[in-house]
Amino acid sequence: QVQLVESGGGLVQAGGSLRLSCAASGRTFSSSAMGWFRQAPGKGREFVAAIWSSGSTFYADSVKGRFTISRDNAKNTVYLEMNSLKPEDTAVYYCAAGTAVGVTTAAHWRYWGQGTQVTVSS
């Protein structure tokens, strides 16, 4: 059974930093893309970032230059380093794995974590 478990969320002041982790188990994703989405109250699930097995990355415009996605294939783990956080970054952040196309579309991803709350105070 595949499981994705996020950690690292919390409360931080605007301008601060957090590092999210997502540990995968049940299968290896070293040859698959992995990504992060977020969902704020009353809004849909929004693409944040993706990383391919090659190490290539892609970011939403809203986080480009502030967030960095990385992966450790030996640990089957993906990370999201978030800097210069803003109140509008407040959301539940979800890890996703298992897609070959359309990484910005949530419906294309097969596996999801349970989410971790990130709250940025002004």
JSON list of N, CA and C in Angstrom, two decimals, residues 49-121:
[
{"chain": "A", "resi": 49, "resn": "ALA", "atom": "N", "xyz": [4.46, 23.17, -6.86]},
{"chain": "A", "resi": 49, "resn": "ALA", "atom": "CA", "xyz": [5.75, 22.85, -7.47]},
{"chain": "A", "resi": 49, "resn": "ALA", "atom": "C", "xyz": [5.80, 21.37, -7.81]},
{"chain": "A", "resi": 50, "resn": "ALA", "atom": "N", "xyz": [6.66, 21.02, -8.77]},
{"chain": "A", "resi": 50, "resn": "ALA", "atom": "CA", "xyz": [6.87, 19.63, -9.15]},
{"chain": "A", "resi": 50, "resn": "ALA", "atom": "C", "xyz": [8.33, 19.41, -9.46]},
{"chain": "A", "resi": 51, "resn": "ILE", "atom": "N", "xyz": [8.76, 18.17, -9.27]},
{"chain": "A", "resi": 51, "resn": "ILE", "atom": "CA", "xyz": [10.13, 17.79, -9.59]},
{"chain": "A", "resi": 51, "resn": "ILE", "atom": "C", "xyz": [10.11, 16.44, -10.29]},
{"chain": "A", "resi": 52, "resn": "TRP", "atom": "N", "xyz": [10.86, 16.33, -11.39]},
{"chain": "A", "resi": 52, "resn": "TRP", "atom": "CA", "xyz": [10.93, 15.09, -12.13]},
{"chain": "A", "resi": 52, "resn": "TRP", "atom": "C", "xyz": [12.13, 14.26, -11.67]},
{"chain": "A", "resi": 53, "resn": "SER", "atom": "N", "xyz": [12.16, 13.04, -12.12]},
{"chain": "A", "resi": 53, "resn": "SER", "atom": "CA", "xyz": [13.24, 12.13, -11.73]},
{"chain": "A", "resi": 53, "resn": "SER", "atom": "C", "xyz": [14.60, 12.68, -12.16]},
{"chain": "A", "resi": 54, "resn": "SER", "atom": "N", "xyz": [14.61, 13.49, -13.21]},
{"chain": "A", "resi": 54, "resn": "SER", "atom": "CA", "xyz": [15.85, 14.09, -13.70]},
{"chain": "A", "resi": 54, "resn": "SER", "atom": "C", "xyz": [16.35, 15.21, -12.80]},
{"chain": "A", "resi": 55, "resn": "GLY", "atom": "N", "xyz": [15.46, 15.68, -11.93]},
{"chain": "A", "resi": 55, "resn": "GLY", "atom": "CA", "xyz": [15.80, 16.82, -11.07]},
{"chain": "A", "resi": 55, "resn": "GLY", "atom": "C", "xyz": [15.26, 18.13, -11.60]},
{"chain": "A", "resi": 56, "resn": "SER", "atom": "N", "xyz": [14.69, 18.12, -12.78]},
{"chain": "A", "resi": 56, "resn": "SER", "atom": "CA", "xyz": [14.06, 19.32, -13.32]},
{"chain": "A", "resi": 56, "resn": "SER", "atom": "C", "xyz": [12.89, 19.72, -12.45]},
{"chain": "A", "resi": 57, "resn": "THR", "atom": "N", "xyz": [12.68, 21.01, -12.34]},
{"chain": "A", "resi": 57, "resn": "THR", "atom": "CA", "xyz": [11.63, 21.52, -11.47]},
{"chain": "A", "resi": 57, "resn": "THR", "atom": "C", "xyz": [10.74, 22.50, -12.21]},
{"chain": "A", "resi": 58, "resn": "PHE", "atom": "N", "xyz": [9.56, 22.69, -11.66]},
{"chain": "A", "resi": 58, "resn": "PHE", "atom": "CA", "xyz": [8.60, 23.64, -12.22]},
{"chain": "A", "resi": 58, "resn": "PHE", "atom": "C", "xyz": [7.80, 24.21, -11.07]},
{"chain": "A", "resi": 59, "resn": "TYR", "atom": "N", "xyz": [7.56, 25.54, -11.10]},
{"chain": "A", "resi": 59, "resn": "TYR", "atom": "CA", "xyz": [6.90, 26.22, -9.99]},
{"chain": "A", "resi": 59, "resn": "TYR", "atom": "C", "xyz": [5.71, 27.05, -10.46]},
{"chain": "A", "resi": 60, "resn": "ALA", "atom": "N", "xyz": [4.75, 27.20, -9.58]},
{"chain": "A", "resi": 60, "resn": "ALA", "atom": "CA", "xyz": [3.70, 28.17, -9.81]},
{"chain": "A", "resi": 60, "resn": "ALA", "atom": "C", "xyz": [4.31, 29.57, -9.73]},
{"chain": "A", "resi": 61, "resn": "ASP", "atom": "N", "xyz": [3.78, 30.49, -10.51]},
{"chain": "A", "resi": 61, "resn": "ASP", "atom": "CA", "xyz": [4.32, 31.86, -10.51]},
{"chain": "A", "resi": 61, "resn": "ASP", "atom": "C", "xyz": [4.28, 32.48, -9.12]},
{"chain": "A", "resi": 62, "resn": "SER", "atom": "N", "xyz": [3.27, 32.12, -8.35]},
{"chain": "A", "resi": 62, "resn": "SER", "atom": "CA", "xyz": [3.07, 32.74, -7.03]},
{"chain": "A", "resi": 62, "resn": "SER", "atom": "C", "xyz": [4.16, 32.38, -6.03]},
{"chain": "A", "resi": 63, "resn": "VAL", "atom": "N", "xyz": [4.91, 31.31, -6.29]},
{"chain": "A", "resi": 63, "resn": "VAL", "atom": "CA", "xyz": [5.94, 30.89, -5.34]},
{"chain": "A", "resi": 63, "resn": "VAL", "atom": "C", "xyz": [7.34, 30.90, -5.93]},
{"chain": "A", "resi": 64, "resn": "LYS", "atom": "N", "xyz": [7.44, 31.18, -7.22]},
{"chain": "A", "resi": 64, "resn": "LYS", "atom": "CA", "xyz": [8.73, 31.17, -7.91]},
{"chain": "A", "resi": 64, "resn": "LYS", "atom": "C", "xyz": [9.68, 32.16, -7.25]},
{"chain": "A", "resi": 65, "resn": "GLY", "atom": "N", "xyz": [10.90, 31.70, -6.97]},
{"chain": "A", "resi": 65, "resn": "GLY", "atom": "CA", "xyz": [11.89, 32.55, -6.32]},
{"chain": "A", "resi": 65, "resn": "GLY", "atom": "C", "xyz": [11.84, 32.51, -4.81]},
{"chain": "A", "resi": 66, "resn": "ARG", "atom": "N", "xyz": [10.77, 31.96, -4.24]},
{"chain": "A", "resi": 66, "resn": "ARG", "atom": "CA", "xyz": [10.63, 31.86, -2.78]},
{"chain": "A", "resi": 66, "resn": "ARG", "atom": "C", "xyz": [10.66, 30.42, -2.30]},
{"chain": "A", "resi": 67, "resn": "PHE", "atom": "N", "xyz": [10.10, 29.51, -3.08]},
{"chain": "A", "resi": 67, "resn": "PHE", "atom": "CA", "xyz": [10.02, 28.10, -2.70]},
{"chain": "A", "resi": 67, "resn": "PHE", "atom": "C", "xyz": [11.00, 27.29, -3.55]},
{"chain": "A", "resi": 68, "resn": "THR", "atom": "N", "xyz": [11.53, 26.22, -2.94]},
{"chain": "A", "resi": 68, "resn": "THR", "atom": "CA", "xyz": [12.41, 25.31, -3.65]},
{"chain": "A", "resi": 68, "resn": "THR", "atom": "C", "xyz": [11.99, 23.87, -3.37]},
{"chain": "A", "resi": 69, "resn": "ILE", "atom": "N", "xyz": [11.75, 23.12, -4.44]},
{"chain": "A", "resi": 69, "resn": "ILE", "atom": "CA", "xyz": [11.42, 21.71, -4.30]},
{"chain": "A", "resi": 69, "resn": "ILE", "atom": "C", "xyz": [12.67, 20.89, -4.56]},
{"chain": "A", "resi": 70, "resn": "SER", "atom": "N", "xyz": [12.85, 19.83, -3.79]},
{"chain": "A", "resi": 70, "resn": "SER", "atom": "CA", "xyz": [14.00, 18.94, -3.99]},
{"chain": "A", "resi": 70, "resn": "SER", "atom": "C", "xyz": [13.58, 17.53, -3.60]},
{"chain": "A", "resi": 71, "resn": "ARG", "atom": "N", "xyz": [14.43, 16.58, -3.94]},
{"chain": "A", "resi": 71, "resn": "ARG", "atom": "CA", "xyz": [14.10, 15.20, -3.61]},
{"chain": "A", "resi": 71, "resn": "ARG", "atom": "C", "xyz": [15.36, 14.43, -3.24]},
{"chain": "A", "resi": 72, "resn": "ASP", "atom": "N", "xyz": [15.17, 13.40, -2.42]},
{"chain": "A", "resi": 72, "resn": "ASP", "atom": "CA", "xyz": [16.24, 12.48, -2.05]},
{"chain": "A", "resi": 72, "resn": "ASP", "atom": "C", "xyz": [15.72, 11.09, -2.41]},
{"chain": "A", "resi": 73, "resn": "ASN", "atom": "N", "xyz": [16.15, 10.58, -3.56]},
{"chain": "A", "resi": 73, "resn": "ASN", "atom": "CA", "xyz": [15.62, 9.30, -4.03]},
{"chain": "A", "resi": 73, "resn": "ASN", "atom": "C", "xyz": [16.01, 8.14, -3.11]},
{"chain": "A", "resi": 74, "resn": "ALA", "atom": "N", "xyz": [17.15, 8.25, -2.48]},
{"chain": "A", "resi": 74, "resn": "ALA", "atom": "CA", "xyz": [17.58, 7.18, -1.56]},
{"chain": "A", "resi": 74, "resn": "ALA", "atom": "C", "xyz": [16.62, 7.07, -0.38]},
{"chain": "A", "resi": 75, "resn": "LYS", "atom": "N", "xyz": [16.03, 8.20, 0.00]},
{"chain": "A", "resi": 75, "resn": "LYS", "atom": "CA", "xyz": [15.09, 8.21, 1.12]},
{"chain": "A", "resi": 75, "resn": "LYS", "atom": "C", "xyz": [13.64, 8.20, 0.65]},
{"chain": "A", "resi": 76, "resn": "ASN", "atom": "N", "xyz": [13.44, 8.21, -0.68]},
{"chain": "A", "resi": 76, "resn": "ASN", "atom": "CA", "xyz": [12.08, 8.23, -1.24]},
{"chain": "A", "resi": 76, "resn": "ASN", "atom": "C", "xyz": [11.28, 9.40, -0.65]},
{"chain": "A", "resi": 77, "resn": "THR", "atom": "N", "xyz": [11.95, 10.55, -0.59]},
{"chain": "A", "resi": 77, "resn": "THR", "atom": "CA", "xyz": [11.40, 11.73, 0.08]},
{"chain": "A", "resi": 77, "resn": "THR", "atom": "C", "xyz": [11.52, 12.95, -0.81]},
{"chain": "A", "resi": 78, "resn": "VAL", "atom": "N", "xyz": [10.49, 13.80, -0.76]},
{"chain": "A", "resi": 78, "resn": "VAL", "atom": "CA", "xyz": [10.51, 15.08, -1.46]},
{"chain": "A", "resi": 78, "resn": "VAL", "atom": "C", "xyz": [10.35, 16.19, -0.43]},
{"chain": "A", "resi": 79, "resn": "TYR", "atom": "N", "xyz": [11.00, 17.32, -0.69]},
{"chain": "A", "resi": 79, "resn": "TYR", "atom": "CA", "xyz": [11.00, 18.44, 0.24]},
{"chain": "A", "resi": 79, "resn": "TYR", "atom": "C", "xyz": [10.46, 19.70, -0.43]},
{"chain": "A", "resi": 80, "resn": "LEU", "atom": "N", "xyz": [9.98, 20.61, 0.39]},
{"chain": "A", "resi": 80, "resn": "LEU", "atom": "CA", "xyz": [9.59, 21.93, -0.09]},
{"chain": "A", "resi": 80, "resn": "LEU", "atom": "C", "xyz": [10.13, 22.96, 0.90]},
{"chain": "A", "resi": 81, "resn": "GLU", "atom": "N", "xyz": [11.16, 23.67, 0.47]},
{"chain": "A", "resi": 81, "resn": "GLU", "atom": "CA", "xyz": [11.73, 24.74, 1.27]},
{"chain": "A", "resi": 81, "resn": "GLU", "atom": "C", "xyz": [10.98, 26.01, 0.93]},
{"chain": "A", "resi": 82, "resn": "MET", "atom": "N", "xyz": [10.39, 26.64, 1.96]},
{"chain": "A", "resi": 82, "resn": "MET", "atom": "CA", "xyz": [9.56, 27.83, 1.74]},
{"chain": "A", "resi": 82, "resn": "MET", "atom": "C", "xyz": [10.18, 29.01, 2.48]},
{"chain": "A", "resi": 83, "resn": "ASN", "atom": "N", "xyz": [10.56, 30.01, 1.75]},
{"chain": "A", "resi": 83, "resn": "ASN", "atom": "CA", "xyz": [11.16, 31.22, 2.31]},
{"chain": "A", "resi": 83, "resn": "ASN", "atom": "C", "xyz": [10.30, 32.44, 2.00]},
{"chain": "A", "resi": 84, "resn": "SER", "atom": "N", "xyz": [10.55, 33.51, 2.72]},
{"chain": "A", "resi": 84, "resn": "SER", "atom": "CA", "xyz": [9.82, 34.77, 2.52]},
{"chain": "A", "resi": 84, "resn": "SER", "atom": "C", "xyz": [8.31, 34.52, 2.50]},
{"chain": "A", "resi": 85, "resn": "LEU", "atom": "N", "xyz": [7.84, 33.77, 3.46]},
{"chain": "A", "resi": 85, "resn": "LEU", "atom": "CA", "xyz": [6.44, 33.38, 3.49]},
{"chain": "A", "resi": 85, "resn": "LEU", "atom": "C", "xyz": [5.53, 34.58, 3.68]},
{"chain": "A", "resi": 86, "resn": "LYS", "atom": "N", "xyz": [4.36, 34.50, 3.04]},
{"chain": "A", "resi": 86, "resn": "LYS", "atom": "CA", "xyz": [3.36, 35.56, 3.08]},
{"chain": "A", "resi": 86, "resn": "LYS", "atom": "C", "xyz": [2.06, 35.00, 3.67]},
{"chain": "A", "resi": 87, "resn": "PRO", "atom": "N", "xyz": [1.22, 35.86, 4.23]},
{"chain": "A", "resi": 87, "resn": "PRO", "atom": "CA", "xyz": [-0.06, 35.37, 4.75]},
{"chain": "A", "resi": 87, "resn": "PRO", "atom": "C", "xyz": [-0.87, 34.61, 3.70]},
{"chain": "A", "resi": 88, "resn": "GLU", "atom": "N", "xyz": [-0.75, 35.00, 2.45]},
{"chain": "A", "resi": 88, "resn": "GLU", "atom": "CA", "xyz": [-1.51, 34.30, 1.39]},
{"chain": "A", "resi": 88, "resn": "GLU", "atom": "C", "xyz": [-0.97, 32.91, 1.08]},
{"chain": "A", "resi": 89, "resn": "ASP", "atom": "N", "xyz": [0.14, 32.54, 1.69]},
{"chain": "A", "resi": 89, "resn": "ASP", "atom": "CA", "xyz": [0.66, 31.17, 1.57]},
{"chain": "A", "resi": 89, "resn": "ASP", "atom": "C", "xyz": [-0.03, 30.22, 2.56]},
{"chain": "A", "resi": 90, "resn": "THR", "atom": "N", "xyz": [-0.85, 30.77, 3.44]},
{"chain": "A", "resi": 90, "resn": "THR", "atom": "CA", "xyz": [-1.56, 29.95, 4.42]},
{"chain": "A", "resi": 90, "resn": "THR", "atom": "C", "xyz": [-2.48, 28.96, 3.72]},
{"chain": "A", "resi": 91, "resn": "ALA", "atom": "N", "xyz": [-2.31, 27.67, 4.02]},
{"chain": "A", "resi": 91, "resn": "ALA", "atom": "CA", "xyz": [-3.08, 26.61, 3.37]},
{"chain": "A", "resi": 91, "resn": "ALA", "atom": "C", "xyz": [-2.68, 25.27, 3.97]},
{"chain": "A", "resi": 92, "resn": "VAL", "atom": "N", "xyz": [-3.43, 24.25, 3.60]},
{"chain": "A", "resi": 92, "resn": "VAL", "atom": "CA", "xyz": [-2.99, 22.88, 3.84]},
{"chain": "A", "resi": 92, "resn": "VAL", "atom": "C", "xyz": [-2.17, 22.47, 2.62]},
{"chain": "A", "resi": 93, "resn": "TYR", "atom": "N", "xyz": [-0.97, 21.99, 2.88]},
{"chain": "A", "resi": 93, "resn": "TYR", "atom": "CA", "xyz": [-0.06, 21.60, 1.81]},
{"chain": "A", "resi": 93, "resn": "TYR", "atom": "C", "xyz": [-0.07, 20.09, 1.65]},
{"chain": "A", "resi": 94, "resn": "TYR", "atom": "N", "xyz": [-0.25, 19.65, 0.41]},
{"chain": "A", "resi": 94, "resn": "TYR", "atom": "CA", "xyz": [-0.33, 18.23, 0.10]},
{"chain": "A", "resi": 94, "resn": "TYR", "atom": "C", "xyz": [0.81, 17.80, -0.81]},
{"chain": "A", "resi": 95, "resn": "CYS", "atom": "N", "xyz": [1.35, 16.64, -0.51]},
{"chain": "A", "resi": 95, "resn": "CYS", "atom": "CA", "xyz": [2.33, 15.99, -1.35]},
{"chain": "A", "resi": 95, "resn": "CYS", "atom": "C", "xyz": [1.60, 15.09, -2.34]},
{"chain": "A", "resi": 96, "resn": "ALA", "atom": "N", "xyz": [2.12, 15.01, -3.57]},
{"chain": "A", "resi": 96, "resn": "ALA", "atom": "CA", "xyz": [1.51, 14.18, -4.59]},
{"chain": "A", "resi": 96, "resn": "ALA", "atom": "C", "xyz": [2.59, 13.42, -5.35]},
{"chain": "A", "resi": 97, "resn": "ALA", "atom": "N", "xyz": [2.21, 12.25, -5.86]},
{"chain": "A", "resi": 97, "resn": "ALA", "atom": "CA", "xyz": [3.15, 11.44, -6.63]},
{"chain": "A", "resi": 97, "resn": "ALA", "atom": "C", "xyz": [2.39, 10.64, -7.69]},
{"chain": "A", "resi": 98, "resn": "GLY", "atom": "N", "xyz": [3.11, 10.25, -8.73]},
{"chain": "A", "resi": 98, "resn": "GLY", "atom": "CA", "xyz": [2.52, 9.35, -9.70]},
{"chain": "A", "resi": 98, "resn": "GLY", "atom": "C", "xyz": [1.74, 10.01, -10.81]},
{"chain": "A", "resi": 99, "resn": "THR", "atom": "N", "xyz": [2.44, 10.80, -11.64]},
{"chain": "A", "resi": 99, "resn": "THR", "atom": "CA", "xyz": [1.83, 11.32, -12.85]},
{"chain": "A", "resi": 99, "resn": "THR", "atom": "C", "xyz": [2.90, 11.41, -13.92]},
{"chain": "A", "resi": 100, "resn": "ALA", "atom": "N", "xyz": [2.46, 11.31, -15.16]},
{"chain": "A", "resi": 100, "resn": "ALA", "atom": "CA", "xyz": [3.39, 11.44, -16.26]},
{"chain": "A", "resi": 100, "resn": "ALA", "atom": "C", "xyz": [3.14, 12.70, -17.07]},
{"chain": "A", "resi": 101, "resn": "VAL", "atom": "N", "xyz": [1.95, 13.26, -16.89]},
{"chain": "A", "resi": 101, "resn": "VAL", "atom": "CA", "xyz": [1.58, 14.43, -17.68]},
{"chain": "A", "resi": 101, "resn": "VAL", "atom": "C", "xyz": [0.82, 15.43, -16.81]},
{"chain": "A", "resi": 102, "resn": "GLY", "atom": "N", "xyz": [0.76, 16.66, -17.28]},
{"chain": "A", "resi": 102, "resn": "GLY", "atom": "CA", "xyz": [-0.10, 17.65, -16.66]},
{"chain": "A", "resi": 102, "resn": "GLY", "atom": "C", "xyz": [0.12, 17.83, -15.17]},
{"chain": "A", "resi": 103, "resn": "VAL", "atom": "N", "xyz": [1.33, 18.15, -14.77]},
{"chain": "A", "resi": 103, "resn": "VAL", "atom": "CA", "xyz": [1.64, 18.19, -13.33]},
{"chain": "A", "resi": 103, "resn": "VAL", "atom": "C", "xyz": [0.88, 19.29, -12.60]},
{"chain": "A", "resi": 104, "resn": "THR", "atom": "N", "xyz": [0.39, 20.30, -13.29]},
{"chain": "A", "resi": 104, "resn": "THR", "atom": "CA", "xyz": [-0.31, 21.38, -12.62]},
{"chain": "A", "resi": 104, "resn": "THR", "atom": "C", "xyz": [-1.77, 21.05, -12.32]},
{"chain": "A", "resi": 105, "resn": "THR", "atom": "N", "xyz": [-2.24, 19.90, -12.81]},
{"chain": "A", "resi": 105, "resn": "THR", "atom": "CA", "xyz": [-3.63, 19.50, -12.61]},
{"chain": "A", "resi": 105, "resn": "THR", "atom": "C", "xyz": [-3.72, 18.42, -11.55]},
{"chain": "A", "resi": 106, "resn": "ALA", "atom": "N", "xyz": [-4.43, 18.70, -10.47]},
{"chain": "A", "resi": 106, "resn": "ALA", "atom": "CA", "xyz": [-4.50, 17.77, -9.35]},
{"chain": "A", "resi": 106, "resn": "ALA", "atom": "C", "xyz": [-5.06, 16.40, -9.77]},
{"chain": "A", "resi": 107, "resn": "ALA", "atom": "N", "xyz": [-6.00, 16.38, -10.67]},
{"chain": "A", "resi": 107, "resn": "ALA", "atom": "CA", "xyz": [-6.64, 15.13, -11.07]},
{"chain": "A", "resi": 107, "resn": "ALA", "atom": "C", "xyz": [-5.68, 14.16, -11.77]},
{"chain": "A", "resi": 108, "resn": "HIS", "atom": "N", "xyz": [-4.54, 14.66, -12.22]},
{"chain": "A", "resi": 108, "resn": "HIS", "atom": "CA", "xyz": [-3.58, 13.81, -12.92]},
{"chain": "A", "resi": 108, "resn": "HIS", "atom": "C", "xyz": [-2.70, 13.01, -11.97]},
{"chain": "A", "resi": 109, "resn": "TRP", "atom": "N", "xyz": [-2.70, 13.40, -10.69]},
{"chain": "A", "resi": 109, "resn": "TRP", "atom": "CA", "xyz": [-1.82, 12.72, -9.75]},
{"chain": "A", "resi": 109, "resn": "TRP", "atom": "C", "xyz": [-2.55, 11.55, -9.11]},
{"chain": "A", "resi": 110, "resn": "ARG", "atom": "N", "xyz": [-1.84, 10.43, -8.94]},
{"chain": "A", "resi": 110, "resn": "ARG", "atom": "CA", "xyz": [-2.48, 9.21, -8.44]},
{"chain": "A", "resi": 110, "resn": "ARG", "atom": "C", "xyz": [-2.46, 9.11, -6.92]},
{"chain": "A", "resi": 111, "resn": "TYR", "atom": "N", "xyz": [-1.35, 9.54, -6.31]},
{"chain": "A", "resi": 111, "resn": "TYR", "atom": "CA", "xyz": [-1.19, 9.34, -4.87]},
{"chain": "A", "resi": 111, "resn": "TYR", "atom": "C", "xyz": [-1.11, 10.68, -4.15]},
{"chain": "A", "resi": 112, "resn": "TRP", "atom": "N", "xyz": [-1.72, 10.73, -2.96]},
{"chain": "A", "resi": 112, "resn": "TRP", "atom": "CA", "xyz": [-1.75, 11.96, -2.17]},
{"chain": "A", "resi": 112, "resn": "TRP", "atom": "C", "xyz": [-1.45, 11.67, -0.71]},
{"chain": "A", "resi": 113, "resn": "GLY", "atom": "N", "xyz": [-0.80, 12.64, -0.07]},
{"chain": "A", "resi": 113, "resn": "GLY", "atom": "CA", "xyz": [-0.65, 12.60, 1.37]},
{"chain": "A", "resi": 113, "resn": "GLY", "atom": "C", "xyz": [-1.87, 13.18, 2.05]},
{"chain": "A", "resi": 114, "resn": "GLN", "atom": "N", "xyz": [-1.83, 13.18, 3.38]},
{"chain": "A", "resi": 114, "resn": "GLN", "atom": "CA", "xyz": [-2.98, 13.65, 4.15]},
{"chain": "A", "resi": 114, "resn": "GLN", "atom": "C", "xyz": [-2.97, 15.15, 4.36]},
{"chain": "A", "resi": 115, "resn": "GLY", "atom": "N", "xyz": [-1.85, 15.79, 4.06]},
{"chain": "A", "resi": 115, "resn": "GLY", "atom": "CA", "xyz": [-1.75, 17.23, 4.17]},
{"chain": "A", "resi": 115, "resn": "GLY", "atom": "C", "xyz": [-1.15, 17.70, 5.48]},
{"chain": "A", "resi": 116, "resn": "THR", "atom": "N", "xyz": [-0.50, 18.85, 5.43]},
{"chain": "A", "resi": 116, "resn": "THR", "atom": "CA", "xyz": [0.06, 19.48, 6.62]},
{"chain": "A", "resi": 116, "resn": "THR", "atom": "C", "xyz": [-0.27, 20.98, 6.58]},
{"chain": "A", "resi": 117, "resn": "GLN", "atom": "N", "xyz": [-0.71, 21.51, 7.71]},
{"chain": "A", "resi": 117, "resn": "GLN", "atom": "CA", "xyz": [-1.17, 22.89, 7.77]},
{"chain": "A", "resi": 117, "resn": "GLN", "atom": "C", "xyz": [0.02, 23.85, 7.87]},
{"chain": "A", "resi": 118, "resn": "VAL", "atom": "N", "xyz": [-0.01, 24.87, 7.03]},
{"chain": "A", "resi": 118, "resn": "VAL", "atom": "CA", "xyz": [0.95, 25.97, 7.11]},
{"chain": "A", "resi": 118, "resn": "VAL", "atom": "C", "xyz": [0.15, 27.25, 7.33]},
{"chain": "A", "resi": 119, "resn": "THR", "atom": "N", "xyz": [0.47, 27.95, 8.41]},
{"chain": "A", "resi": 119, "resn": "THR", "atom": "CA", "xyz": [-0.21, 29.20, 8.73]},
{"chain": "A", "resi": 119, "resn": "THR", "atom": "C", "xyz": [0.82, 30.31, 8.85]},
{"chain": "A", "resi": 120, "resn": "VAL", "atom": "N", "xyz": [0.62, 31.38, 8.07]},
{"chain": "A", "resi": 120, "resn": "VAL", "atom": "CA", "xyz": [1.55, 32.51, 8.08]},
{"chain": "A", "resi": 120, "resn": "VAL", "atom": "C", "xyz": [0.81, 33.71, 8.65]},
{"chain": "A", "resi": 121, "resn": "SER", "atom": "N", "xyz": [1.30, 34.21, 9.76]},
{"chain": "A", "resi": 121, "resn": "SER", "atom": "CA", "xyz": [0.66, 35.36, 10.41]},
{"chain": "A", "resi": 121, "resn": "SER", "atom": "C", "xyz": [1.29, 36.66, 9.92]}
]
